[in-house]
Structure formats: C-alpha cells, structure tokens
Amino acid sequence: MAPPNPPTALFVYGTLKRGFPNPWSRRLWSQARYAGEASLPGRLYDLGAYPAFVESGEEGERVHGELALLPDPHLLAELDFYEGSAYTRELRTVELHNGDRVEAWIYIFRAPLGGARPVAGGRWPLE
C-alpha cells in the first residue's frame, strides 16, 4: 500500500491569511493547518483591496505571510478560481521563522501593476 500523500503547503500573504472576513479565507482555514509565519524573496504591491506578489531580484526584499498545510490538495483548484486569471499558482521555496525551508504553492501576480505602489516591509495589510 502506498503511503498517504503529505499535506500540500500554500503560502498566503493577503486576503487568504487567517482572520480575513471573506468566505475564501474561512474556507481555507476550516481545512488547513497553520504551520507558522513564513517569507520568501519578492516584492508586494498594494492594489487597494488586496496585494500582489511579484518576484524580485533585489537583495533583501522579502514578502511575509503564513504557511497553510492542506490535507486535501483539491482545495487549490477552488482557490485558483478565487485568485482569478491575474495570478498564477507556482511552487517556490519559503522560509519559516525557525529557518526551515519548505516548497509551497504561492499566487504570483502576472497582470500589469498600473499605479500600484510597493508595500514597504513586505507585509499586508498596511498598518
């Protein structure tokens, strides 16, 4: 008998983080296990109601978020619908605060940014 599949990791940095008052965040966290805060190289832009993650080659730029472990990877297809065509879901290495590195899915913004401004410190929502 084959071993069970390990949970699928998903890095979230915006409206899918815990505690956001939208149905998709509630759906995600009703099934996911919180694995801790995490970060990865990149840049975050403020699009108003939500942020956009883009990859960046600038030294020291990091985006901070949360790591969700999904026991059922089928939820990712539903989240793809929520994120829409401006985002693509890709695997990247994220770093947990304890230094562990994990391969996780992340939604990367692939549409024009227009006049969006970078989020200083890589944390959303803005405080």
Coordinates of C-alpha atoms in Angstrom, one line a residue:
M1 CA 0.0 0.0 0.0
A2 CA 1.4 3.4 -0.9
P3 CA 2.0 5.9 1.9
P4 CA -0.6 8.7 2.2
N5 CA 0.3 12.0 0.4
P6 CA 1.8 14.6 2.7
P7 CA -0.2 17.8 3.2
T8 CA 0.2 20.4 0.4
A9 CA 1.8 23.7 1.5
L10 CA 0.3 27.0 0.5
F11 CA 2.0 30.4 1.3
V12 CA -0.6 33.2 1.7
Y13 CA 0.2 36.8 2.0
G14 CA -3.1 38.7 1.5
T15 CA -6.8 38.2 1.8
L16 CA -6.3 34.4 2.4
K17 CA -4.5 34.9 5.6
R18 CA -6.2 33.8 8.8
G19 CA -8.9 36.1 10.2
F20 CA -9.8 37.9 7.0
P21 CA -13.6 38.3 6.7
N22 CA -14.1 36.7 3.4
P23 CA -15.6 33.3 2.5
W24 CA -12.4 32.0 0.8
S25 CA -10.2 32.7 3.8
R26 CA -12.7 31.0 6.1
R27 CA -13.0 28.0 3.7
L28 CA -9.2 27.7 3.5
W29 CA -8.6 27.8 7.3
S30 CA -11.6 25.5 8.0
Q31 CA -9.5 22.8 6.3
A32 CA -5.9 23.9 6.6
R33 CA -3.4 23.7 9.5
Y34 CA -1.4 26.8 10.3
A35 CA 2.3 25.9 10.0
G36 CA 3.6 29.3 11.1
E37 CA 4.7 32.6 9.7
A38 CA 7.0 32.4 6.6
S39 CA 8.6 34.6 4.0
L40 CA 10.3 34.4 0.6
P41 CA 12.2 36.8 -1.7
G42 CA 9.9 39.1 -3.6
R43 CA 8.0 42.4 -3.6
L44 CA 4.5 43.1 -2.5
Y45 CA 2.3 45.8 -4.2
D46 CA -0.8 47.4 -2.7
L47 CA -3.7 47.1 -5.1
G48 CA -6.2 48.5 -2.7
A49 CA -8.5 45.7 -1.6
Y50 CA -5.7 43.1 -1.9
P51 CA -2.0 42.8 -2.5
A52 CA 0.0 41.4 -5.4
F53 CA 3.2 39.4 -5.1
V54 CA 5.8 39.7 -7.8
E55 CA 9.2 38.2 -7.9
S56 CA 12.2 40.5 -7.5
G57 CA 15.9 40.2 -7.9
E58 CA 16.6 43.0 -5.4
E59 CA 18.7 41.8 -2.5
G60 CA 16.9 41.8 0.8
E61 CA 13.4 42.2 -0.5
R62 CA 11.0 39.7 1.3
V63 CA 7.3 39.1 1.4
H64 CA 5.9 37.9 4.7
G65 CA 2.8 35.7 5.2
E66 CA 1.5 32.5 6.6
L67 CA 2.0 28.9 5.6
A68 CA -1.1 26.7 5.4
L69 CA -0.9 22.9 5.2
L70 CA -3.8 21.5 3.2
P71 CA -4.8 17.8 3.8
D72 CA -6.7 17.9 0.6
P73 CA -4.9 19.4 -2.4
H74 CA -8.2 19.7 -4.3
L75 CA -8.9 22.9 -2.5
L76 CA -6.2 24.5 -4.6
A77 CA -8.4 24.3 -7.7
E78 CA -11.1 26.2 -5.9
L79 CA -8.6 28.8 -4.7
D80 CA -7.4 29.2 -8.3
F81 CA -10.9 30.4 -9.1
Y82 CA -10.9 32.9 -6.3
E83 CA -7.5 34.3 -7.3
G84 CA -8.6 34.7 -10.9
S85 CA -6.6 35.0 -14.1
A86 CA -4.3 37.8 -12.9
Y87 CA -2.5 35.3 -10.7
T88 CA -0.7 32.0 -11.4
R89 CA -0.1 29.4 -8.8
E90 CA 3.6 28.2 -8.7
L91 CA 5.9 26.3 -6.4
R92 CA 8.5 28.3 -4.6
T93 CA 10.7 27.8 -1.5
V94 CA 9.5 29.6 1.5
E95 CA 11.4 30.0 4.8
L96 CA 9.6 29.6 8.1
H97 CA 10.7 31.7 11.1
N98 CA 12.6 28.8 12.6
G99 CA 14.8 28.7 9.4
D100 CA 13.2 25.6 7.9
R101 CA 12.6 25.7 4.2
V102 CA 9.5 24.3 2.5
E103 CA 8.3 24.0 -1.0
A104 CA 4.9 25.8 -1.2
W105 CA 2.4 27.0 -3.7
I106 CA 2.1 30.8 -4.0
Y107 CA 0.0 33.0 -6.1
I108 CA 2.2 35.3 -8.3
F109 CA 0.6 38.4 -9.9
R110 CA 1.1 38.3 -13.7
A111 CA -1.1 41.3 -14.8
P112 CA 0.0 44.9 -15.2
L113 CA 0.6 46.7 -11.9
G114 CA -0.6 50.1 -13.2
G115 CA 0.0 52.7 -10.5
A116 CA 0.2 50.2 -7.6
R117 CA 2.8 51.1 -5.0
P118 CA 5.2 48.8 -3.3
V119 CA 4.4 47.7 0.3
A120 CA 7.3 48.7 2.5
G121 CA 8.5 45.8 4.6
G122 CA 6.5 43.2 2.5
R123 CA 3.6 42.9 5.0
W124 CA 0.0 43.3 4.1
P125 CA -2.4 44.7 5.2
L126 CA -0.9 48.0 5.7
E127 CA -0.9 49.2 9.3

